[in-house]
Structures are given as C-alpha cells and as structure tokens.
CSV table of C-alpha atoms in Angstrom, one decimal:
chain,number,residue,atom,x,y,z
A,25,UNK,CA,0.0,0.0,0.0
A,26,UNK,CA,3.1,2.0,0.6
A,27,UNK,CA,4.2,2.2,-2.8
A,28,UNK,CA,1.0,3.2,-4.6
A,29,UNK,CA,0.7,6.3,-1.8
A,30,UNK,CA,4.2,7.2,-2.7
A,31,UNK,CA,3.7,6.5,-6.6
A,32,UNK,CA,0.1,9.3,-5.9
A,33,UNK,CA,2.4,11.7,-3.9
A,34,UNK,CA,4.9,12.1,-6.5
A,35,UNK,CA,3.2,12.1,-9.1
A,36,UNK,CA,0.8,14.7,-7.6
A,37,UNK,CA,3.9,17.0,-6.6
A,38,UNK,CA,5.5,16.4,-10.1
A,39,UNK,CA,2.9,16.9,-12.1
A,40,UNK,CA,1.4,20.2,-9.8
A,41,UNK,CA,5.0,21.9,-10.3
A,42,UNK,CA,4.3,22.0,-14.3
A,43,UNK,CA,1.2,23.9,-14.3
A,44,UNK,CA,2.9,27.3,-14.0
A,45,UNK,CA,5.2,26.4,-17.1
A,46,UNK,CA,2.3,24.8,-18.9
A,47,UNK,CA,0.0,27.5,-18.8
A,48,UNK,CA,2.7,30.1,-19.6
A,49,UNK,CA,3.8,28.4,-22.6
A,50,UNK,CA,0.0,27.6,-23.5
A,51,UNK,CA,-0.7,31.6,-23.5
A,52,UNK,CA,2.4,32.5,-25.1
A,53,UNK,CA,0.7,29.9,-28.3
A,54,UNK,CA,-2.9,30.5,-28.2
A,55,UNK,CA,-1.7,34.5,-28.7
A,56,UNK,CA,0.6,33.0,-31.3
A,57,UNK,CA,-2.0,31.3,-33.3
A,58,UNK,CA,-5.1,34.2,-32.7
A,59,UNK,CA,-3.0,36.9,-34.1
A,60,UNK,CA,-0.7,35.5,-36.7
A,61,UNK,CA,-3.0,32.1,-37.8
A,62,UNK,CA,-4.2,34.2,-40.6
A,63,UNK,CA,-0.3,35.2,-42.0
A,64,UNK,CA,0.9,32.0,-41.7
A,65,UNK,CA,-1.5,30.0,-44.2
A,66,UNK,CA,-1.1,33.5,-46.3
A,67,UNK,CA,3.1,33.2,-46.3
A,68,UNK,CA,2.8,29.0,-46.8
A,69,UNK,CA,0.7,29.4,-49.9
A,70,UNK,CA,2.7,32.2,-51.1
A,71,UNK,CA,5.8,30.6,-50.9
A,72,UNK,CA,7.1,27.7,-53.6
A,73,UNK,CA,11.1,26.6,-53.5
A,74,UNK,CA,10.9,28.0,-49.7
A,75,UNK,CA,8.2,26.4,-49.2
A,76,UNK,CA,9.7,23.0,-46.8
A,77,UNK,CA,12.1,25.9,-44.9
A,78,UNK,CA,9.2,28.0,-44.0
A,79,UNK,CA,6.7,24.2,-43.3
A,80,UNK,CA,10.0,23.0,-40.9
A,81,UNK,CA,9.7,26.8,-39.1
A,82,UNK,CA,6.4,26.9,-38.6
A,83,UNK,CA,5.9,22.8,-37.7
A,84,UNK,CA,8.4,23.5,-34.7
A,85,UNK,CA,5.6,25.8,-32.6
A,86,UNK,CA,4.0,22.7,-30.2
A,87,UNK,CA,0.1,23.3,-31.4
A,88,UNK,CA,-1.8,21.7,-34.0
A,89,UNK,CA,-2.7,23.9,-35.9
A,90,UNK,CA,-0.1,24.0,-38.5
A,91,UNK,CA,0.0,20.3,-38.9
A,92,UNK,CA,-4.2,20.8,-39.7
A,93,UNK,CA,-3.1,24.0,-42.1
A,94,UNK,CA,-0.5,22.3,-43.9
A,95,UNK,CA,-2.7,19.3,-44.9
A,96,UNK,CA,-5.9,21.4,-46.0
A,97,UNK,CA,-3.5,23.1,-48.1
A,98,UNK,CA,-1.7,20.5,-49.6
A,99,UNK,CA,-5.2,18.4,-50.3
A,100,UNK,CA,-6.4,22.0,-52.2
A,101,UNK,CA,-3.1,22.0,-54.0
A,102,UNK,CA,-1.6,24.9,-52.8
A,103,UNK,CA,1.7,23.5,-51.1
A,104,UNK,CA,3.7,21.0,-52.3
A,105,UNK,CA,4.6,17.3,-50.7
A,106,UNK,CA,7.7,18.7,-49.6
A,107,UNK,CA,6.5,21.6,-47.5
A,108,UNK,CA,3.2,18.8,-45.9
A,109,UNK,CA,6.2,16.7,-44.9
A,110,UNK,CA,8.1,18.9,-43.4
A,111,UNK,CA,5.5,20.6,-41.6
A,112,UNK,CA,4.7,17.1,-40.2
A,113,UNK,CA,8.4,16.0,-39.2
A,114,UNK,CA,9.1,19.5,-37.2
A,115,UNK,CA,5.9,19.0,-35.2
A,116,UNK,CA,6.2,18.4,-31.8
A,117,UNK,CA,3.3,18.7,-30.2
A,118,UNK,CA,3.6,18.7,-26.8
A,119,UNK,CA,6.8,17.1,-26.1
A,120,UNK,CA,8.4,21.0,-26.2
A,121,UNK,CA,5.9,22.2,-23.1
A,122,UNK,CA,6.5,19.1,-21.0
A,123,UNK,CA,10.3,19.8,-21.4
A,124,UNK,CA,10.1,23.0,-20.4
A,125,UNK,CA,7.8,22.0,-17.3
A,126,UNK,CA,11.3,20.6,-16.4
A,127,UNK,CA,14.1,22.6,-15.5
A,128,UNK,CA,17.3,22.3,-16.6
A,129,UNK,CA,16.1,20.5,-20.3
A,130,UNK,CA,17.3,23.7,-21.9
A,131,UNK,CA,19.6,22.3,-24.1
A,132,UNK,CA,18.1,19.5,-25.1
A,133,UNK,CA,15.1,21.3,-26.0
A,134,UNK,CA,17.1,23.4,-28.4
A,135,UNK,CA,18.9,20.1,-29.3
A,136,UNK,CA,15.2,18.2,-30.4
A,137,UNK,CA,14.3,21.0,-32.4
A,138,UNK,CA,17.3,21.4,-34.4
A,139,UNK,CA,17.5,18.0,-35.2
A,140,UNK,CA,13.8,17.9,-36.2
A,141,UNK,CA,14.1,21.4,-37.9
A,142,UNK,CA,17.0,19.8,-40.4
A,143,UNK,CA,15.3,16.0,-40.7
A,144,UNK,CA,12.0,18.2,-41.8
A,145,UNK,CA,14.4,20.4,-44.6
A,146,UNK,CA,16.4,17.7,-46.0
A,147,UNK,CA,12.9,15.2,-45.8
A,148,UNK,CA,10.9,18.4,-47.7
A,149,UNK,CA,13.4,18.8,-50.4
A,150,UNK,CA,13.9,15.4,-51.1
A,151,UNK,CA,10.3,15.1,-51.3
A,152,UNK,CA,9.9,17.9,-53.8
A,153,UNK,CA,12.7,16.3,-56.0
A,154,UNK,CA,12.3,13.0,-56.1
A,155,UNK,CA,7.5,13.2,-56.4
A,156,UNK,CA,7.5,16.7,-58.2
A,157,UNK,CA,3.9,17.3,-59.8
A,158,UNK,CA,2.1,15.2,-57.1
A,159,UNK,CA,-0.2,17.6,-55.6
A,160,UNK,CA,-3.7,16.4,-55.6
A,161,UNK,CA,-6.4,18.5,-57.7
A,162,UNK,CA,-7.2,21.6,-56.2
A,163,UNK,CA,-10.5,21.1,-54.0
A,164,UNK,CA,-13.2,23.3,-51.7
A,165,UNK,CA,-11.4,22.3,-48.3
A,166,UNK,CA,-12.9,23.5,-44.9
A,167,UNK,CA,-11.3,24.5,-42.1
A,168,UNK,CA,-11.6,21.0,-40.5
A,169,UNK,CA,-8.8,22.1,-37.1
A,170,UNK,CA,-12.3,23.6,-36.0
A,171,UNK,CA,-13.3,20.8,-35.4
A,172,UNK,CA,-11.1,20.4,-32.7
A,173,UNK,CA,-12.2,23.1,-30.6
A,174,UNK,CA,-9.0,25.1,-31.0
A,175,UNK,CA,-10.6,27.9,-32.5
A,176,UNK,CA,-13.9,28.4,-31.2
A,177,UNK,CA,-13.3,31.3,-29.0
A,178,UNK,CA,-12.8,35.2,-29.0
A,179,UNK,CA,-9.7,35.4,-26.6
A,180,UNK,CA,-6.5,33.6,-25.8
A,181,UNK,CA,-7.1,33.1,-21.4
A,182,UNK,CA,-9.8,30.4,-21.8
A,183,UNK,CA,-8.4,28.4,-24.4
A,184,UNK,CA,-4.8,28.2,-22.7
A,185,UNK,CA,-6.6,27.2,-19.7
A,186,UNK,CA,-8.6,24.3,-21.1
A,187,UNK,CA,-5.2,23.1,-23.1
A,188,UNK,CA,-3.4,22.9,-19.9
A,189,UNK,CA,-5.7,21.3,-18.1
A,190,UNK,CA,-6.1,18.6,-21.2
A,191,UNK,CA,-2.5,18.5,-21.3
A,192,UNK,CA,-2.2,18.4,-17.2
A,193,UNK,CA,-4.6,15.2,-17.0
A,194,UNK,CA,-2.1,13.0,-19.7
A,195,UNK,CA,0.6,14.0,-18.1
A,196,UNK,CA,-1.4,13.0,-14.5
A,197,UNK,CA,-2.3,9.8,-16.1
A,198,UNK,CA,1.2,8.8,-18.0
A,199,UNK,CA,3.8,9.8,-15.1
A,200,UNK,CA,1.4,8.1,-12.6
A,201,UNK,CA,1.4,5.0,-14.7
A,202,UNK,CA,5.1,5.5,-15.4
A,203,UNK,CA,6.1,5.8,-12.0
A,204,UNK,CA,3.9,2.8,-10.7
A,205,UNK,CA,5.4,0.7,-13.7
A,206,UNK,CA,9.1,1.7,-12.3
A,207,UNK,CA,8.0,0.9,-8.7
A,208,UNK,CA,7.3,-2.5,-9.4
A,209,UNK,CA,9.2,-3.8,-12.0
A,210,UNK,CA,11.9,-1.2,-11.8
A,211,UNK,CA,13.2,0.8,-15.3
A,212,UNK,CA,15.6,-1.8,-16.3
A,213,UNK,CA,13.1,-4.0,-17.2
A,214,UNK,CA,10.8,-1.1,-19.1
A,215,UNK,CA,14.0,-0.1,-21.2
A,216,UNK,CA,14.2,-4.0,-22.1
A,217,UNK,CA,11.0,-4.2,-23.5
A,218,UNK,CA,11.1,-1.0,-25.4
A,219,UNK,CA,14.2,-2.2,-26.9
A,220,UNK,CA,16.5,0.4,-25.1
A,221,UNK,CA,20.5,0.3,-26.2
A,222,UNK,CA,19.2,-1.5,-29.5
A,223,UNK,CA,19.4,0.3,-32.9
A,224,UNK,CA,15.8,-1.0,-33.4
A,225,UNK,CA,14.4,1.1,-31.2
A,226,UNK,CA,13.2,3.9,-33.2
A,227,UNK,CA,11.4,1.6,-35.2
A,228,UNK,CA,9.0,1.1,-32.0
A,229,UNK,CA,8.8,4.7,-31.1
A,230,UNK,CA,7.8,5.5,-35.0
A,231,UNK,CA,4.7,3.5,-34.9
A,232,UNK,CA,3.9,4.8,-31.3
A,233,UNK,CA,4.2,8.6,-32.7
A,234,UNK,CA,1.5,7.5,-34.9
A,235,UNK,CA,-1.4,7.7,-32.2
A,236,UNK,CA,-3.6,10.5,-33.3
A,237,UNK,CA,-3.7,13.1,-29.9
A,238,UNK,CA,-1.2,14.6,-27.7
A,239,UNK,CA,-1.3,11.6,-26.2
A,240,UNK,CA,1.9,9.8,-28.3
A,241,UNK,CA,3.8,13.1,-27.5
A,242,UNK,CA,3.3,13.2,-23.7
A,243,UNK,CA,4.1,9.5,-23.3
A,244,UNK,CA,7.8,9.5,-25.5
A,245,UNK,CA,8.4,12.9,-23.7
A,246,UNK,CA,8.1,11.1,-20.5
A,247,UNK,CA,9.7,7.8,-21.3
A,248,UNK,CA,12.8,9.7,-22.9
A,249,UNK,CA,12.4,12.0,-19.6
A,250,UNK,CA,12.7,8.7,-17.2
A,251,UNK,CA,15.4,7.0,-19.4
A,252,UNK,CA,13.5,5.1,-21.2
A,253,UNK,CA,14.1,5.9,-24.7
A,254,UNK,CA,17.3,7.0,-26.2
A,255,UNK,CA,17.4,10.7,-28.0
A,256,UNK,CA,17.1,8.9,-31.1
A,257,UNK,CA,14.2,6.9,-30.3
A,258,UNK,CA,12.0,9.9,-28.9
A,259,UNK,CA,12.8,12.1,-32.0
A,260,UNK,CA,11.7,9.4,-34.4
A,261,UNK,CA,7.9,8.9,-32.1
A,262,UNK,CA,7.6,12.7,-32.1
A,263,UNK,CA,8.6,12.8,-36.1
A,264,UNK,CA,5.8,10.5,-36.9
A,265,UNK,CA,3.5,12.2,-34.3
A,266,UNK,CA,2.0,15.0,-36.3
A,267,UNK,CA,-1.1,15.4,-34.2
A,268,UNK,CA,-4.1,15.6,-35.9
A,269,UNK,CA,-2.4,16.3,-39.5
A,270,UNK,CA,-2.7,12.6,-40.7
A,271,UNK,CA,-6.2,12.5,-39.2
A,272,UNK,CA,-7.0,15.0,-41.3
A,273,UNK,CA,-5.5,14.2,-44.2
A,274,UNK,CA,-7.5,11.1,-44.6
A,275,UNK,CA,-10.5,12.9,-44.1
A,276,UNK,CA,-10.1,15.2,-46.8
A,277,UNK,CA,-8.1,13.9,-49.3
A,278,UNK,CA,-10.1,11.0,-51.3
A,279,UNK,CA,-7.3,9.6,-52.6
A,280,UNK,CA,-6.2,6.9,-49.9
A,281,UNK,CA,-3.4,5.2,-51.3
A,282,UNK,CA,-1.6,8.5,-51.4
A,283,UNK,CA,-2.1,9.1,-48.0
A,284,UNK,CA,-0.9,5.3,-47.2
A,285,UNK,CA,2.3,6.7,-49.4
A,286,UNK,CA,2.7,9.4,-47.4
A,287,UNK,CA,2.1,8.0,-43.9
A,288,UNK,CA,4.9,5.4,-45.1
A,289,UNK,CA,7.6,7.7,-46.2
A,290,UNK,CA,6.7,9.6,-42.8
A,291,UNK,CA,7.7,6.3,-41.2
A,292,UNK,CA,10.6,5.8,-43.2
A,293,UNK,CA,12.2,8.8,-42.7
A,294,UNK,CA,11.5,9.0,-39.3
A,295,UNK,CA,13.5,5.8,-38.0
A,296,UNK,CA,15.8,6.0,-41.0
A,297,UNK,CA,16.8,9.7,-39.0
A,298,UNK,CA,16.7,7.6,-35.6
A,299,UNK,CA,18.7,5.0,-36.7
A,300,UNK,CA,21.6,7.8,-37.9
A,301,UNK,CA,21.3,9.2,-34.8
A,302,UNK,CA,21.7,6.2,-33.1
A,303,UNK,CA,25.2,5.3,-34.6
C-alpha cells in the first residue's frame, strides 16, 4: 500500500510543479496562433522553392494547428509534398511544453528542435525532387482544425486554460502509470521491453508517434524523460507524431493510397533519421 501512496504523492507533486510552465507556454501559443494564424497560411501558400524551410519553421511551434493548415493546403493543392512533410516532421506537439515544465532540459530542447528542424528540410526537399507534380487536384477544403475546438473562441485566457488542463490530465495519467510501472518492476526492465540500447528502437517509437492526440507526445516525452528511450528513439515517435495532420489528411483527401504513401515515407524517414542518430 506503501508504494502506490508514494507512486500518488509524487506524481501529484511532479505533475502540480508544471502547471505554472504549462500555462505560460500555452498563453504564449494560443496569442501566437489568434494573431498570426491568418499570416501564416497566407506566407505557406505564397511561398514555392521555400516552401519546406518556412513548413519546418512553422511545424516546430508545439500546437496543432499548422499540422491541420498544412494538410488542408496541400489536399487544395496549394503547397507542395515537400513543405506537408516537413510541416509534419518538425511537429512536436507537446513534447516542447513538458520539457520545459522541467528545469534544466534547456539544451536539449534546443537540441530536439534542431535535429527535427534539419530532418523536416532535408525530408521536404527530397520530397519535392524526387515526387514533383504530385499535388492532388485543387478542392473546396474547410477548415476542418475547428473541429477540434481550438478555435472556437474570442480570446486567448480560456483556451490556454482548457489546453493545460487537457495537457495536465495525460501528463497525471502517464507519469502516474510510469512511475507505478518503475515501482514494481523497476526501469531496467521497461528499457528491455522498449528495446533500449538496440538500434531497433526507433522503429518502435515511429509507430507509437502514430497515435492520433497529444497523447503519443506526452508519453515519448516522459519515457525519454525517465530514461527510457534513447534521443534517437523519442525524436523518431515525435517525427511520426503529427497530431491531428494525418487524421486529417484522410479525411479530406479522397485519394487513400496516397495518404498510405505518405504515412509510409513519414515512417521511413522518421526511423531512418533515428537509426543515424543512433550510430
């Protein structure tokens, strides 16, 4: 009885001392995305040979949104493969905010998104090179991220609370299953099972970045966060984790084996880059 009281405790007093970070950050974003949503879809469909620099820029702000832009774009044929994918490979979703819930992850914050920043340019390019002329038929798209609930609002305080509280309760739920796991089996036997010290591991984390939510990001943040997962391993799950982008993508663009193509050469590239990082 001891253990699951002191599993509750600290994961009460662990995930309490984020809240302060979590809803900063989470204000900072929801400003972000209310006042400059509008530029940002104006500057990606502007922009053509730039186009994966300024998808890999934008994708590396944790939220949504861009991953949900990027693919109503690219199913109306306005940006290219290139710019989707590296929109998608940037993303982090919230694996940035939980980091930054825990001081003295500086570095390798900076560190994640460089890495992802230059596996989303080289990724978009190659892309645009090798599949030029694959853009589907331009389309009436709607704004499907409202769906979401992101943007049903007229300020940024409300929203910012309800995404750290959402954000607050995975974190709740993962660390306290986390912790309990460690308690009783002890984190040399998680690492074994997830592969740990084997180049095969970001082959796992790939397919676990593929869960649709927030959910795949806050449980690689906090595996890599406990030792679980190598550097390589967590930035080949949050490569493949593009929030609701993929979602989306199947839901407006008809043509499915496309979207099976580019789900695949997400997964590809994704523990191709973890298995270079790995060596």
């Amino acid at each position: 009885m001891n253990i699951f009281s002191d599993v509750l405790l600290d994961t009460i007093l662990d995930s309490v001392r984020m809240l302060p970070f979590l809803f900063a950050a989470f204000l900072l974003l929801e400003a972000l995305e209310h006042y400059s949503t509008e530029f940002v879809n104006k500057t990606l469909s502007r922009l053509n040979k730039a186009g994966p620099i300024a998808g890999a820029l934008f994708g590396c702000v944790p939220q949504c949104g861009f991953s949900v832009m990027a693919t109503n774009l690219y199913s109306g044929g306005v940006v290219s493969l290139g710019t989707l994918l590296a929109v998608f490979l940037s993303t982090s979703d919230e694996a940035v905010i939980i980091l930054m819930g825990h001081p003295g992850n500086g570095a390798a914050i900076w560190q994640l998104l460089a890495v992802k920043f230059i596996i989303a340019l080289i990724a978009g390019y190659a892309s645009d090179f090798l599949f030029a002329g694959k853009l589907t038929s331009p389309k009436h798209i709607e704004d499907l991220c409202g769906r979401c609930g992101c943007h049903d609002h007229h300020g940024i305080l409300k929203p910012a609370l309800n995404h750290m509280l959402k954000l607050f309760v995975y974190i709740f739920a993962f660390s306290g299953v986390l912790n309990l796991l460690i308690a009783l089996t002890g984190m040399d036997a998680i690492s074994t099972f997830l592969l740990n010290g084997s180049i095969l591991q970001p082959f796992l984390t790939a397919v676990i970045g593929f869960i649709p939510n927030c959910a795949a990001s806050v449980l690689l943040t906090q595996l890599y966060l406990n030792g679980a997962l190598s550097f390589a391993a967590v930035i080949s799950g949050l490569c493949t984790n593009a929030g609701m982008g993929l979602i989306i993508l199947f839901k407006v663009n008809k043509n499915h084996r496309e979207n099976l193509s580019i789900a695949g050469l997400l997964y590809l590239t994704a523990a191709a880059a973890g298995i270079i990082l790995s060596i």
